[in-house]
């Protein structure tokens, strides 16, 4: 199977979806000849022309707002926002129209569209370029929020998101964009949205994460298993909304202990929701408080300090050990 | 009509003169600094306040059509008045009357075909009625029933919009979709003078202009945004200049002149359908009544500001025109009013029987398929309804 | 003491703060002669003139963005957004400048300003007029999020918010605006921000809420105490960010059981954060899963169904009883 | 220069003529439909491409001042080049070069006093240097050190802005604050052609116009927003028309002409300080270099588009002017360049010694006082640093 980076895998998903369905089109700043600032749309303008790969003016609200209209007209726009920090500029259109149009029109106008955006830290970027605010969208009824962690699931999930009848926020962990290659088949491949993956089964404790933090967790889990002899179960959420509560609950009902890891801020973040649901579903199985390993409730700092700000494998190991030690 | 651009026009002056006020005009360099010509922005009126018609512009619609338009205007007002009564009697939620804006309303949709699209504001029920929204549906909408919200199945309209300006970008998007699919239709989108201040509306003008989207922007300048007069909303009271600033052909129209409104929109729609891109129409009118039924204009605007507009009533003006044409007399006018009132009453009665809240359905249109979590929330919600004995 | 509605109490707070400090000014749509659509700023334009009570153009992003600039210049703008649903229009300015300017400039430009907005359901309003999205702001570092529940605390908290050196989101439960009167002293009165109030001490279970739901909870608690003989401890959060974790934890460490009630959507809402913190702080004291009584993850429905959508006293009573019955 | 408005100018025509294209011009009704005059928008150039000066407009600054400006231009370019080298060597984060835009940059701040304010974009370090930001501070900013971000304590500047257009409303707010306090100062705010598409920028123009805020908008039209040429950004390439659309006095200036830039901003600033409100200045220039160091323009723009602008270099043009005036010769130019390079190197060396990441301080400037929760988060964070052995 061909080895691909996440950027290449995403490009493949876009290409095949455009090839299969003329209704699929791409909109965003510099997505045309330039292929997007991260080159995810590279070559598509050349292949499909400017009718289907549209460079937009510099206005994110405009991108999402007009894409909603195109979706109303039966198209399937895949929009790119250059960095997730700039999705704030489109918040009104996302919340008021993209998320709600199906509901507002009682099913008359479902919105089948995708908002792609690179998110998260780790690439030494300037301010407003490292945000992880997926919790905003998870708190917004009407949206789905999908977050891949590697090339293969990125491709399969993006294809699924494009084919989905509902609006999907697709957050791409930019720290993973070119970090490694993985087997990604040429053949069309999708994954169901809303299903978490047990990446490594284990009996002692459940570690839950998603996006770029999956790499950190994988590293931590290797150490925990190999050095510390802890049998960790590692789960990749893949979709934070809908969240696969059943898989999480089943896991924690076996392990009794749990740590959640993400880059987003702590208060009202994804981890809080995971804890709330586990509290509701498997309270009787819990042997220790569920720990959160997240970024603090601070704006993402300037990049000289980002490596200290972001959770690392040591933090995950420490949290797992503390949770195991709890009595 | 470019401004003077030759060197010779610049008188001798020194640097200490204010270049802003005196404005030297020079373009002698090779760089691309062609002088700015914002295009001509015009004012259109066919039927003046005294119902004098400009013969050269009279569209000369046939009699039946002229009378159909008249009935549309009268029905709109009858509906508006009934809504107000029902609201005052507690049968209706807050809504925004459109008294005095009937010509704006109808003129912007009369030229549209069924294949064209329309995107209403919250004050657009005149236009919605013409487009084919039943009165019952509109009663349901404003009385808070879910069924009232979606556009009728056979009508190419967007849902009404209450968040000021938020519908304009999607409307442009629909028009971009027409280009994408090479469909020869157009979109008319309606918003107010206040809406022009929203950044999203500016973005919409730009997206439409850049993409040559087949869209007609109808800015219904009724002088007020709740208590805010246009002079506090904008430093220029010529809102058509907004369109011009984004490179759109822009025109001011007498919004109380049904013939001018219809003509302007018709021409813009034709241009749009022919691939010539968007147009910005500022329709100058006046909000004669309350902002909404929750509003008390006596707090902030003097009656003297309203009075002169009484004489500019779009319906009376048009009736005079029709009378002069021999198509109507006072008897006929009274009869049509009664007929329209009657229609509204019939619809109201149907609404009273038909409208049933359906709390069990609130989970029906949120996603294509409910997630397990939402299924669980729905079940819990239905159990609650059960417990409370709600149907 | 004079009896005042919440609207009158808020008006009093604005008036006294403007009187005490010329830097305090009011900005918003129709806040001038019209006194705001809910009349909270009534009479202030007449008293302080248009220099200090500014009708703005119809653009919420513009209101917040220019207010940030005025705050940079040392003023203390109190902005009004007509309904909290329209704060989406200002999301970019709130997140990127209002919340962050102090941090972005390393303390050079603290932003002492308030964004007031009526929020929540219950007044038979059209769509987009009943939102409760306080969790967005609680998830946004740099903001404080204050929510009064009655006339007296509304007045004291608004005065405190205006005097606060940081940006405060002040959400006013519009269902309470004119619902009842309360003693509100003429004399200047403030309350510390970030301190919850134990409205009724009790031993059996802790009920936590805020805003308009405090009325619902009070009604439920009366029934629970009087009819069912349950000794409920009722806590009014008053500020959802910062959240008074200590008071909540101390309470639940005594009662062992807890129900949280709010109008906002469930996923990643305020209740999730309360649960996460209680899980961290008083896990060992918990005798039952903490229950959430919230609106579902749906857009607020059209008003004929809102009374079924919003939690009511019966729902609170049921949740308390289930929590007490849990073994 | 109003358009024709008398009745007689309208030729005979029928309704089927396109009113949009043929535009009948009528204002005979009593209603307030004065024809739209967007005001005159002009183009200003004093020093042309061949360094020919328009004597009538030459501001005739004294020699010392002219030379100070020259040094400012040269220093800006020297700093830019050094940043690029440092970035390529991994010592600097991504940044946006401003090669070719030096005259725009300096011209917009030269007329400002210390009491005036300035709001930079991310490409404004020429202006920032002139305003008093030390080179070390700017190195720190772009190398990701917290200390580089705040404007220097004695400089009335806003922080640089990276979210396109997001600084413009706060800049207008500061200017509104000047009105509030009756301070006779002004604000200059800098943004690009791309930024003009952001709705928030339109809102800022409107807020400034309505409030007569003492602000000068400097839109640095360098033809590109990353890979997007102006023609895809806007249907009109005359961006000054944006200002006009909101009722602002608006002017186009040759942005590669330091004298014209300075004069235009000076006049606008004077107007603003005098209470005459805002001005919109479109400065026409060209982005000669990369969008940012993460960008590869060869992917999307042909060298032919860049070449003609080589000859329009703002520094060479100004140097020719100064040489003609006898204020400089080639030797002096070389010497000044070397001096500037030297200054930059000294600053770079200080930066290398001084710049220390301070991870322990990230909780220092989030609120006036930390809440107990944040105190706890801080403690946990400091414990982590301890565990990891970070200073
Ligand atoms: C984004 C937003 N802000 C504020 C409001 C509250 N509001 C409702 S109507 C209105 C005035 C609108 O004025 P205009 O656009 O001129 O339309 P008109 O009411 O005159 O038809 C305002 C401020 C709203 N609905 N949406
Ligand atoms: C809101 C927002 N959207 C997108 C970007 C990414 N971006 C950075 S610079 C830029 C182009 C800006 O063009 P222009 O305003 O013309 O300024 P210039 O770079 O030419 O100086 C873009 C799209 C951003 N920083 N902020
Ligand atoms: Mg209006
Ligand atoms: Mg540019």
Coordinates of C-alpha atoms in Angstrom, one line a residue, chain A residues 116-253:
Chain A
X116 CA -11.8 21.9 7.2
X117 CA -9.3 23.7 9.4
X118 CA -5.8 22.9 10.7
X119 CA -5.8 23.2 14.5
X120 CA -3.5 22.8 17.5
X121 CA 0.0 23.8 18.4
X122 CA 3.4 22.4 17.9
X123 CA 4.6 24.2 14.8
X124 CA 6.2 27.3 16.2
X125 CA 3.5 29.5 14.9
X126 CA 2.6 33.1 15.7
X127 CA -0.3 34.0 18.0
X128 CA -3.8 32.9 17.0
X129 CA -2.3 30.1 14.9
X130 CA -2.4 27.2 17.5
X131 CA -5.9 27.2 18.9
X132 CA -7.8 24.0 19.9
X133 CA -11.3 25.2 20.4
X134 CA -13.2 22.1 19.2
X135 CA -15.3 22.3 22.4
X136 CA -17.1 25.4 20.9
X137 CA -18.4 23.2 18.1
X138 CA -19.1 20.2 20.3
X139 CA -21.3 22.5 22.3
X140 CA -23.1 23.6 19.2
X141 CA -26.2 21.5 18.3
X142 CA -26.4 20.5 14.6
X143 CA -22.7 20.1 14.0
X144 CA -20.5 17.0 13.8
X145 CA -16.9 17.4 14.9
X146 CA -14.4 15.0 13.5
X147 CA -10.7 14.9 14.3
X148 CA -8.3 12.4 12.7
X149 CA -5.0 11.4 14.2
X150 CA -3.1 9.9 11.3
X151 CA -3.0 9.7 7.5
X152 CA -5.2 6.7 7.1
X153 CA -8.1 7.7 9.4
X154 CA -7.7 11.3 8.1
X155 CA -8.4 10.1 4.6
X156 CA -11.3 7.8 5.5
X157 CA -12.9 10.3 7.8
X158 CA -12.7 13.2 5.4
X159 CA -14.3 11.1 2.7
X160 CA -17.0 10.1 5.2
X161 CA -17.4 13.8 6.2
X162 CA -17.9 14.9 2.6
X163 CA -20.5 12.1 2.0
X164 CA -22.3 12.9 5.3
X165 CA -25.7 14.6 5.0
X166 CA -24.9 16.9 7.8
X167 CA -22.4 19.8 8.4
X168 CA -19.1 18.5 9.7
X169 CA -16.3 20.5 11.3
X170 CA -13.2 18.6 10.3
X171 CA -10.2 19.7 12.5
X172 CA -6.8 18.6 11.2
X173 CA -4.0 18.3 13.7
X174 CA -1.4 20.3 11.9
X175 CA 1.4 19.0 14.0
X176 CA 0.7 15.6 12.3
X177 CA 0.4 17.0 8.8
X178 CA 3.9 15.8 7.7
X179 CA 5.0 14.2 10.9
X180 CA 4.9 10.6 9.5
X181 CA 3.7 8.4 6.7
X182 CA 1.3 5.5 6.9
X183 CA -0.2 3.0 4.5
X184 CA -3.1 4.6 2.9
X185 CA -4.8 2.6 0.1
X186 CA -5.6 4.0 -3.3
X187 CA -9.0 2.5 -3.1
X188 CA -11.9 4.5 -1.7
X189 CA -12.1 4.1 2.0
X190 CA -14.3 5.6 4.6
X191 CA -14.9 5.2 8.3
X192 CA -18.1 5.7 10.2
X193 CA -18.3 9.1 12.0
X194 CA -19.0 8.8 15.7
X195 CA -17.1 5.6 16.4
X196 CA -14.1 5.7 18.6
X197 CA -11.2 3.3 18.1
X198 CA -9.6 1.1 20.7
X199 CA -6.0 1.6 19.5
X200 CA -4.6 -0.7 22.1
X201 CA -6.7 -2.9 24.4
X202 CA -5.7 -3.1 28.0
X203 CA -7.0 -3.9 31.5
X204 CA -5.5 -1.5 34.0
X205 CA -6.6 2.0 32.9
X206 CA -8.2 3.7 29.9
X207 CA -6.4 6.6 28.2
X208 CA -8.7 8.7 25.9
X209 CA -7.4 11.2 23.4
X210 CA -7.6 12.5 19.8
X211 CA -5.8 14.5 17.2
X212 CA -2.1 15.3 17.7
X213 CA -2.2 14.2 21.3
X214 CA -2.6 10.6 20.1
X215 CA 1.1 10.6 19.3
X216 CA 1.9 11.8 22.7
X217 CA -0.3 9.2 24.3
X218 CA 1.1 6.5 22.1
X219 CA 4.6 7.4 23.3
X220 CA 3.4 7.5 26.9
X221 CA 1.6 4.2 26.6
X222 CA 4.6 2.5 25.1
X223 CA 6.7 3.5 28.2
X224 CA 3.9 2.6 30.6
X225 CA 3.6 -0.8 29.1
X226 CA 7.2 -1.5 28.5
X227 CA 8.9 0.1 31.4
X228 CA 6.2 0.4 34.0
X229 CA 4.3 -2.8 33.2
X230 CA 0.9 -1.0 33.1
X231 CA -1.6 -2.5 30.8
X232 CA -3.1 0.6 29.3
X233 CA -6.2 0.7 27.1
X234 CA -5.7 3.6 24.6
X235 CA -8.8 5.0 22.8
X236 CA -8.8 7.4 19.9
X237 CA -12.0 9.4 19.9
X238 CA -11.8 10.4 16.2
X239 CA -15.1 12.2 16.6
X240 CA -15.7 14.5 19.6
X241 CA -19.3 15.1 18.4
X242 CA -21.1 12.7 18.3
X243 CA -19.0 11.1 21.0
X244 CA -18.9 7.4 21.2
X245 CA -20.0 7.1 24.8
X246 CA -20.7 3.4 24.5
X247 CA -17.1 2.5 23.7
X248 CA -15.7 4.7 26.4
X249 CA -18.2 3.4 29.0
X250 CA -17.5 -0.2 28.1
X251 CA -13.8 0.4 28.4
X252 CA -13.9 2.2 31.7
X253 CA -16.4 -0.3 33.1

